[in-house]
């Protein structure tokens, strides 16, 4: 298994541009989520999904959209990037909610100028 | 709301034991986790403990849980320079669709030779 994969690893955007951060897992996990990590802030939950076709907001959802059309993929979309969205983004998955092991992807480092 | 607190820095000498502490607020937490993040990398699950346990040992790692005080600690025996990283405490709160992880801000462990 490749585990949780994320692309791209690095991205630089200009304010107002849009882009999609890709996340995929090949472990048939139902539960997937997106976090952002900022210095001194730990990880904060953006959006999550408990299964294909179901998404919900986390702690900091504003400025981000998600969709879950398949079990494997959980893309994160920035419709109009802002400098405040400069961060490192981590995708994670686990078998189902409230179980033990959550697997993290390697992260995407995004800079918005 | 839920909150997880950690000290931000810890410095030890190689060969000594490291103890990283964490406090949490939600008494309904089911699992408590320790993640390790090396520079430029994603999060690696080190160990976890179920909330009905007091202690868990895994090779050089010992996790102690004091439910009364809502205090969690990670002890690393015989700390090595390769243990230098940021360590995140996280709790998983049971209930509904909110089986998400609440992270602390991370403790940066520096190991001096």
PDB file of C-alpha atoms in Angstrom:
ATOM      1  CA  UNK A   1       0.000   0.000   0.000  1.00  0.00           C
ATOM      2  CA  UNK A   2       1.135   3.528  -0.729  1.00  0.00           C
ATOM      3  CA  UNK A   3      -0.770   4.787   2.303  1.00  0.00           C
ATOM      4  CA  UNK A   4      -1.879   8.415   2.163  1.00  0.00           C
ATOM      5  CA  UNK A   5      -0.442  10.407  -0.728  1.00  0.00           C
ATOM      6  CA  UNK A   6      -0.621  14.138  -1.292  1.00  0.00           C
ATOM      7  CA  UNK A   7       0.222  16.271  -4.302  1.00  0.00           C
ATOM      8  CA  UNK A   8       1.828  18.664  -4.837  1.00  0.00           C
ATOM      9  CA  UNK A   9       4.512  18.775  -2.137  1.00  0.00           C
ATOM     10  CA  UNK A  10       5.096  22.487  -2.646  1.00  0.00           C
ATOM     11  CA  UNK A  11       2.997  25.211  -4.250  1.00  0.00           C
ATOM     12  CA  UNK A  12       3.236  28.977  -4.589  1.00  0.00           C
ATOM     13  CA  UNK A  13       0.107  30.925  -5.506  1.00  0.00           C
ATOM     14  CA  UNK A  14      -0.760  34.544  -6.014  1.00  0.00           C
ATOM     15  CA  UNK A  15      -3.615  36.093  -4.088  1.00  0.00           C
ATOM     16  CA  UNK A  16      -6.905  35.283  -5.789  1.00  0.00           C
ATOM     17  CA  UNK A  17      -5.729  32.206  -7.638  1.00  0.00           C
ATOM     18  CA  UNK A  18      -7.489  28.903  -7.198  1.00  0.00           C
ATOM     19  CA  UNK A  19      -6.057  25.454  -6.840  1.00  0.00           C
ATOM     20  CA  UNK A  20      -6.822  21.940  -5.624  1.00  0.00           C
ATOM     21  CA  UNK A  21      -4.699  19.980  -3.190  1.00  0.00           C
ATOM     22  CA  UNK A  22      -4.974  16.302  -3.917  1.00  0.00           C
ATOM     23  CA  UNK A  23      -5.197  13.539  -1.355  1.00  0.00           C
ATOM     24  CA  UNK A  24      -5.605   9.834  -1.984  1.00  0.00           C
ATOM     25  CA  UNK A  25      -5.449   6.693   0.118  1.00  0.00           C
ATOM     26  CA  UNK A  26      -5.407   3.070  -0.947  1.00  0.00           C
ATOM     27  CA  UNK A  27      -6.330   1.518   2.394  1.00  0.00           C
ATOM     28  CA  UNK A  28     -10.102   1.609   1.824  1.00  0.00           C
ATOM     29  CA  UNK A  29     -10.488   3.989   4.753  1.00  0.00           C
ATOM     30  CA  UNK A  30     -13.901   5.516   5.196  1.00  0.00           C
ATOM     31  CA  UNK A  31     -12.765   8.498   7.211  1.00  0.00           C
ATOM     32  CA  UNK A  32     -10.613  11.235   5.729  1.00  0.00           C
ATOM     33  CA  UNK A  33      -9.741  14.704   6.910  1.00  0.00           C
ATOM     34  CA  UNK A  34      -7.714  17.804   6.125  1.00  0.00           C
ATOM     35  CA  UNK A  35      -5.641  19.736   8.658  1.00  0.00           C
ATOM     36  CA  UNK A  36      -3.535  22.834   8.392  1.00  0.00           C
ATOM     37  CA  UNK A  37      -0.436  23.360  10.455  1.00  0.00           C
ATOM     38  CA  UNK A  38       0.774  26.841  11.320  1.00  0.00           C
ATOM     39  CA  UNK A  39       3.763  27.754  13.501  1.00  0.00           C
ATOM     40  CA  UNK A  40       2.842  27.689  17.170  1.00  0.00           C
ATOM     41  CA  UNK A  41      -0.714  26.578  16.379  1.00  0.00           C
ATOM     42  CA  UNK A  42      -0.506  22.817  16.138  1.00  0.00           C
ATOM     43  CA  UNK A  43      -2.856  21.182  13.657  1.00  0.00           C
ATOM     44  CA  UNK A  44      -6.342  22.466  13.065  1.00  0.00           C
ATOM     45  CA  UNK A  45      -9.109  20.565  11.318  1.00  0.00           C
ATOM     46  CA  UNK A  46     -10.429  22.135   8.111  1.00  0.00           C
ATOM     47  CA  UNK A  47     -12.920  19.603   6.720  1.00  0.00           C
ATOM     48  CA  UNK A  48     -13.574  15.929   7.134  1.00  0.00           C
ATOM     49  CA  UNK A  49     -15.534  13.127   5.537  1.00  0.00           C
ATOM     50  CA  UNK A  50     -16.977   9.990   7.094  1.00  0.00           C
ATOM     51  CA  UNK A  51     -17.543   8.326   3.743  1.00  0.00           C
ATOM     52  CA  UNK A  52     -18.096   8.851   0.042  1.00  0.00           C
ATOM     53  CA  UNK A  53     -20.645  11.569  -0.569  1.00  0.00           C
ATOM     54  CA  UNK A  54     -20.477  12.930   2.988  1.00  0.00           C
ATOM     55  CA  UNK A  55     -18.429  15.922   4.103  1.00  0.00           C
ATOM     56  CA  UNK A  56     -18.554  18.258   7.058  1.00  0.00           C
ATOM     57  CA  UNK A  57     -16.782  21.312   8.398  1.00  0.00           C
ATOM     58  CA  UNK A  58     -14.056  21.282  10.957  1.00  0.00           C
ATOM     59  CA  UNK A  59     -12.622  24.072  13.083  1.00  0.00           C
ATOM     60  CA  UNK A  60     -11.359  26.361  10.281  1.00  0.00           C
ATOM     61  CA  UNK A  61     -13.402  25.683   7.104  1.00  0.00           C
ATOM     62  CA  UNK A  62     -13.659  29.200   5.660  1.00  0.00           C
ATOM     63  CA  UNK A  63     -12.027  29.611   2.258  1.00  0.00           C
ATOM     64  CA  UNK A  64     -11.908  25.881   1.567  1.00  0.00           C
ATOM     65  CA  UNK A  65     -14.204  23.432  -0.206  1.00  0.00           C
ATOM     66  CA  UNK A  66     -14.064  19.657  -0.271  1.00  0.00           C
ATOM     67  CA  UNK A  67     -15.828  16.809  -2.019  1.00  0.00           C
ATOM     68  CA  UNK A  68     -15.735  13.046  -1.617  1.00  0.00           C
ATOM     69  CA  UNK A  69     -16.971  11.364  -4.771  1.00  0.00           C
ATOM     70  CA  UNK A  70     -14.939   8.204  -4.146  1.00  0.00           C
ATOM     71  CA  UNK A  71     -13.622   6.434  -1.059  1.00  0.00           C
ATOM     72  CA  UNK A  72     -10.039   6.900  -2.240  1.00  0.00           C
ATOM     73  CA  UNK A  73      -9.901  10.631  -2.979  1.00  0.00           C
ATOM     74  CA  UNK A  74     -10.534  13.718  -0.862  1.00  0.00           C
ATOM     75  CA  UNK A  75      -9.429  16.893  -2.674  1.00  0.00           C
ATOM     76  CA  UNK A  76      -9.233  20.266  -0.934  1.00  0.00           C
ATOM     77  CA  UNK A  77     -10.043  23.319  -3.033  1.00  0.00           C
ATOM     78  CA  UNK A  78      -9.009  26.893  -2.491  1.00  0.00           C
ATOM     79  CA  UNK A  79     -11.322  29.015  -4.628  1.00  0.00           C
ATOM     80  CA  UNK A  80      -9.569  32.348  -4.114  1.00  0.00           C
ATOM     81  CA  UNK A  81      -6.279  32.012  -2.267  1.00  0.00           C
ATOM     82  CA  UNK A  82      -5.366  34.512   0.445  1.00  0.00           C
ATOM     83  CA  UNK A  83      -2.029  35.063   2.239  1.00  0.00           C
ATOM     84  CA  UNK A  84      -3.682  33.813   5.448  1.00  0.00           C
ATOM     85  CA  UNK A  85      -3.893  30.402   3.779  1.00  0.00           C
ATOM     86  CA  UNK A  86      -0.117  30.090   3.671  1.00  0.00           C
ATOM     87  CA  UNK A  87       0.421  26.928   5.675  1.00  0.00           C
ATOM     88  CA  UNK A  88       1.330  23.270   5.565  1.00  0.00           C
ATOM     89  CA  UNK A  89      -1.644  21.081   4.755  1.00  0.00           C
ATOM     90  CA  UNK A  90      -1.960  17.504   5.921  1.00  0.00           C
ATOM     91  CA  UNK A  91      -4.459  14.939   4.764  1.00  0.00           C
ATOM     92  CA  UNK A  92      -5.260  12.002   7.024  1.00  0.00           C
ATOM     93  CA  UNK A  93      -7.356   8.865   6.904  1.00  0.00           C
ATOM     94  CA  UNK A  94      -8.497   6.071   9.161  1.00  0.00           C
ATOM     95  CA  UNK A  95     -10.815   3.091   8.932  1.00  0.00           C
ATOM     96  CA  UNK A  96     -13.752   4.776  10.594  1.00  0.00           C
ATOM     97  CA  UNK A  97     -14.355   7.474  13.101  1.00  0.00           C
ATOM     98  CA  UNK A  98     -13.422   6.915  16.728  1.00  0.00           C
ATOM     99  CA  UNK A  99     -10.900   4.183  16.091  1.00  0.00           C
ATOM    100  CA  UNK A 100      -7.288   4.327  16.920  1.00  0.00           C
ATOM    101  CA  UNK A 101      -4.848   4.824  14.105  1.00  0.00           C
ATOM    102  CA  UNK A 102      -5.015   7.855  11.881  1.00  0.00           C
ATOM    103  CA  UNK A 103      -2.547   7.892   8.997  1.00  0.00           C
ATOM    104  CA  UNK A 104      -1.130  11.168   7.767  1.00  0.00           C
ATOM    105  CA  UNK A 105       0.118  12.117   4.350  1.00  0.00           C
ATOM    106  CA  UNK A 106       3.513  13.838   3.897  1.00  0.00           C
ATOM    107  CA  UNK A 107       1.974  17.296   3.626  1.00  0.00           C
ATOM    108  CA  UNK A 108       1.708  20.104   1.067  1.00  0.00           C
ATOM    109  CA  UNK A 109       3.547  23.348   1.776  1.00  0.00           C
ATOM    110  CA  UNK A 110       1.522  26.213   0.320  1.00  0.00           C
ATOM    111  CA  UNK A 111       2.658  29.806   0.050  1.00  0.00           C
ATOM    112  CA  UNK A 112       0.245  32.531  -1.039  1.00  0.00           C
ATOM    113  CA  UNK A 113       1.889  35.774  -2.097  1.00  0.00           C
TER     114      UNK A 113
ATOM    115  CA  UNK B   1     -14.602  23.321  24.184  1.00  0.00           C
ATOM    116  CA  UNK B   2     -11.832  20.793  23.945  1.00  0.00           C
ATOM    117  CA  UNK B   3      -8.283  21.981  24.514  1.00  0.00           C
ATOM    118  CA  UNK B   4      -4.930  20.239  24.636  1.00  0.00           C
ATOM    119  CA  UNK B   5      -1.958  21.954  26.245  1.00  0.00           C
ATOM    120  CA  UNK B   6       1.735  21.156  26.009  1.00  0.00           C
ATOM    121  CA  UNK B   7       4.929  22.909  26.927  1.00  0.00           C
ATOM    122  CA  UNK B   8       6.619  24.231  23.803  1.00  0.00           C
ATOM    123  CA  UNK B   9      10.251  23.229  24.359  1.00  0.00           C
ATOM    124  CA  UNK B  10      12.296  20.528  26.056  1.00  0.00           C
ATOM    125  CA  UNK B  11      16.056  20.086  25.952  1.00  0.00           C
ATOM    126  CA  UNK B  12      17.869  16.981  27.194  1.00  0.00           C
ATOM    127  CA  UNK B  13      21.281  15.360  26.882  1.00  0.00           C
ATOM    128  CA  UNK B  14      21.788  12.234  24.855  1.00  0.00           C
ATOM    129  CA  UNK B  15      21.273   9.150  27.019  1.00  0.00           C
ATOM    130  CA  UNK B  16      18.987  10.901  29.485  1.00  0.00           C
ATOM    131  CA  UNK B  17      15.260  10.284  29.733  1.00  0.00           C
ATOM    132  CA  UNK B  18      12.835  12.794  28.229  1.00  0.00           C
ATOM    133  CA  UNK B  19       9.405  13.421  29.670  1.00  0.00           C
ATOM    134  CA  UNK B  20       6.915  15.361  27.590  1.00  0.00           C
ATOM    135  CA  UNK B  21       3.741  16.409  29.340  1.00  0.00           C
ATOM    136  CA  UNK B  22       0.260  17.162  28.077  1.00  0.00           C
ATOM    137  CA  UNK B  23      -3.024  18.168  29.647  1.00  0.00           C
ATOM    138  CA  UNK B  24      -6.446  17.879  28.061  1.00  0.00           C
ATOM    139  CA  UNK B  25      -9.878  19.095  28.997  1.00  0.00           C
ATOM    140  CA  UNK B  26     -12.417  16.684  27.575  1.00  0.00           C
ATOM    141  CA  UNK B  27     -13.179  13.881  30.006  1.00  0.00           C
ATOM    142  CA  UNK B  28     -14.979  11.916  27.294  1.00  0.00           C
ATOM    143  CA  UNK B  29     -11.781  11.345  25.335  1.00  0.00           C
ATOM    144  CA  UNK B  30     -11.512   7.762  24.170  1.00  0.00           C
ATOM    145  CA  UNK B  31      -7.999   7.610  22.784  1.00  0.00           C
ATOM    146  CA  UNK B  32      -4.967   9.782  23.466  1.00  0.00           C
ATOM    147  CA  UNK B  33      -2.084   9.837  21.046  1.00  0.00           C
ATOM    148  CA  UNK B  34       1.499  10.881  20.682  1.00  0.00           C
ATOM    149  CA  UNK B  35       2.718  11.864  17.229  1.00  0.00           C
ATOM    150  CA  UNK B  36       6.256  12.701  16.169  1.00  0.00           C
ATOM    151  CA  UNK B  37       7.097  15.192  13.435  1.00  0.00           C
ATOM    152  CA  UNK B  38      10.618  15.501  12.116  1.00  0.00           C
ATOM    153  CA  UNK B  39      11.635  18.662  10.221  1.00  0.00           C
ATOM    154  CA  UNK B  40       9.897  18.935   6.862  1.00  0.00           C
ATOM    155  CA  UNK B  41       8.037  15.671   7.344  1.00  0.00           C
ATOM    156  CA  UNK B  42       4.499  14.570   8.118  1.00  0.00           C
ATOM    157  CA  UNK B  43       3.197  13.212  11.387  1.00  0.00           C
ATOM    158  CA  UNK B  44       4.197   9.753  12.524  1.00  0.00           C
ATOM    159  CA  UNK B  45       2.058   7.967  15.082  1.00  0.00           C
ATOM    160  CA  UNK B  46       4.318   6.921  17.943  1.00  0.00           C
ATOM    161  CA  UNK B  47       1.893   5.378  20.349  1.00  0.00           C
ATOM    162  CA  UNK B  48      -1.569   5.737  21.773  1.00  0.00           C
ATOM    163  CA  UNK B  49      -3.406   4.818  24.922  1.00  0.00           C
ATOM    164  CA  UNK B  50      -7.030   3.991  25.482  1.00  0.00           C
ATOM    165  CA  UNK B  51      -8.677   6.086  28.149  1.00  0.00           C
ATOM    166  CA  UNK B  52      -9.330   3.162  30.496  1.00  0.00           C
ATOM    167  CA  UNK B  53      -5.595   2.423  30.776  1.00  0.00           C
ATOM    168  CA  UNK B  54      -3.093   3.994  33.166  1.00  0.00           C
ATOM    169  CA  UNK B  55       0.121   3.056  31.442  1.00  0.00           C
ATOM    170  CA  UNK B  56       1.394   1.682  28.185  1.00  0.00           C
ATOM    171  CA  UNK B  57       4.973   0.712  27.414  1.00  0.00           C
ATOM    172  CA  UNK B  58       6.379   0.226  23.951  1.00  0.00           C
ATOM    173  CA  UNK B  59      10.154  -0.324  23.815  1.00  0.00           C
ATOM    174  CA  UNK B  60      11.739   3.005  24.838  1.00  0.00           C
ATOM    175  CA  UNK B  61       8.378   4.757  25.100  1.00  0.00           C
ATOM    176  CA  UNK B  62       6.214   4.844  28.206  1.00  0.00           C
ATOM    177  CA  UNK B  63       2.860   6.599  28.242  1.00  0.00           C
ATOM    178  CA  UNK B  64       1.277   7.485  31.568  1.00  0.00           C
ATOM    179  CA  UNK B  65      -2.330   8.618  31.846  1.00  0.00           C
ATOM    180  CA  UNK B  66      -3.843  10.263  34.897  1.00  0.00           C
ATOM    181  CA  UNK B  67      -7.538  10.536  34.094  1.00  0.00           C
ATOM    182  CA  UNK B  68      -8.383  12.338  37.318  1.00  0.00           C
ATOM    183  CA  UNK B  69      -5.996  15.177  36.507  1.00  0.00           C
ATOM    184  CA  UNK B  70      -6.464  14.819  32.719  1.00  0.00           C
ATOM    185  CA  UNK B  71      -2.700  14.543  32.373  1.00  0.00           C
ATOM    186  CA  UNK B  72      -0.808  12.528  29.796  1.00  0.00           C
ATOM    187  CA  UNK B  73       2.935  12.071  29.584  1.00  0.00           C
ATOM    188  CA  UNK B  74       5.388  10.482  27.171  1.00  0.00           C
ATOM    189  CA  UNK B  75       8.685   9.229  28.541  1.00  0.00           C
ATOM    190  CA  UNK B  76      11.481   8.412  26.118  1.00  0.00           C
ATOM    191  CA  UNK B  77      14.211   6.343  27.722  1.00  0.00           C
ATOM    192  CA  UNK B  78      17.827   6.667  26.603  1.00  0.00           C
ATOM    193  CA  UNK B  79      17.047   9.637  24.373  1.00  0.00           C
ATOM    194  CA  UNK B  80      19.045   9.756  21.145  1.00  0.00           C
ATOM    195  CA  UNK B  81      19.817  12.613  18.762  1.00  0.00           C
ATOM    196  CA  UNK B  82      17.434  10.966  16.301  1.00  0.00           C
ATOM    197  CA  UNK B  83      14.618  11.627  18.764  1.00  0.00           C
ATOM    198  CA  UNK B  84      14.955  15.371  18.137  1.00  0.00           C
ATOM    199  CA  UNK B  85      11.599  16.398  16.696  1.00  0.00           C
ATOM    200  CA  UNK B  86       8.299  17.999  17.579  1.00  0.00           C
ATOM    201  CA  UNK B  87       5.977  15.792  19.603  1.00  0.00           C
ATOM    202  CA  UNK B  88       2.234  16.319  19.444  1.00  0.00           C
ATOM    203  CA  UNK B  89      -0.268  15.151  21.979  1.00  0.00           C
ATOM    204  CA  UNK B  90      -3.771  14.585  20.583  1.00  0.00           C
ATOM    205  CA  UNK B  91      -7.091  13.407  21.894  1.00  0.00           C
ATOM    206  CA  UNK B  92      -9.939  11.702  20.079  1.00  0.00           C
ATOM    207  CA  UNK B  93     -13.305  12.672  21.430  1.00  0.00           C
ATOM    208  CA  UNK B  94     -16.051  10.095  21.169  1.00  0.00           C
ATOM    209  CA  UNK B  95     -19.466  10.972  19.973  1.00  0.00           C
ATOM    210  CA  UNK B  96     -21.412  11.497  16.752  1.00  0.00           C
ATOM    211  CA  UNK B  97     -19.392  12.509  13.758  1.00  0.00           C
ATOM    212  CA  UNK B  98     -16.879  14.406  15.808  1.00  0.00           C
ATOM    213  CA  UNK B  99     -14.372  11.604  16.089  1.00  0.00           C
ATOM    214  CA  UNK B 100     -11.655  13.987  15.150  1.00  0.00           C
ATOM    215  CA  UNK B 101      -8.304  14.623  16.699  1.00  0.00           C
ATOM    216  CA  UNK B 102      -7.686  17.691  18.824  1.00  0.00           C
ATOM    217  CA  UNK B 103      -3.970  18.480  18.782  1.00  0.00           C
ATOM    218  CA  UNK B 104      -1.754  20.311  21.173  1.00  0.00           C
ATOM    219  CA  UNK B 105       0.654  22.875  19.746  1.00  0.00           C
ATOM    220  CA  UNK B 106       3.578  20.502  19.974  1.00  0.00           C
ATOM    221  CA  UNK B 107       6.685  20.182  22.138  1.00  0.00           C
ATOM    222  CA  UNK B 108      10.004  20.661  20.405  1.00  0.00           C
ATOM    223  CA  UNK B 109      12.500  18.177  21.816  1.00  0.00           C
ATOM    224  CA  UNK B 110      16.166  19.037  21.365  1.00  0.00           C
ATOM    225  CA  UNK B 111      18.698  16.351  22.192  1.00  0.00           C
ATOM    226  CA  UNK B 112      22.261  17.526  22.827  1.00  0.00           C
ATOM    227  CA  UNK B 113      25.156  15.135  22.285  1.00  0.00           C
TER     228      UNK B 113
END
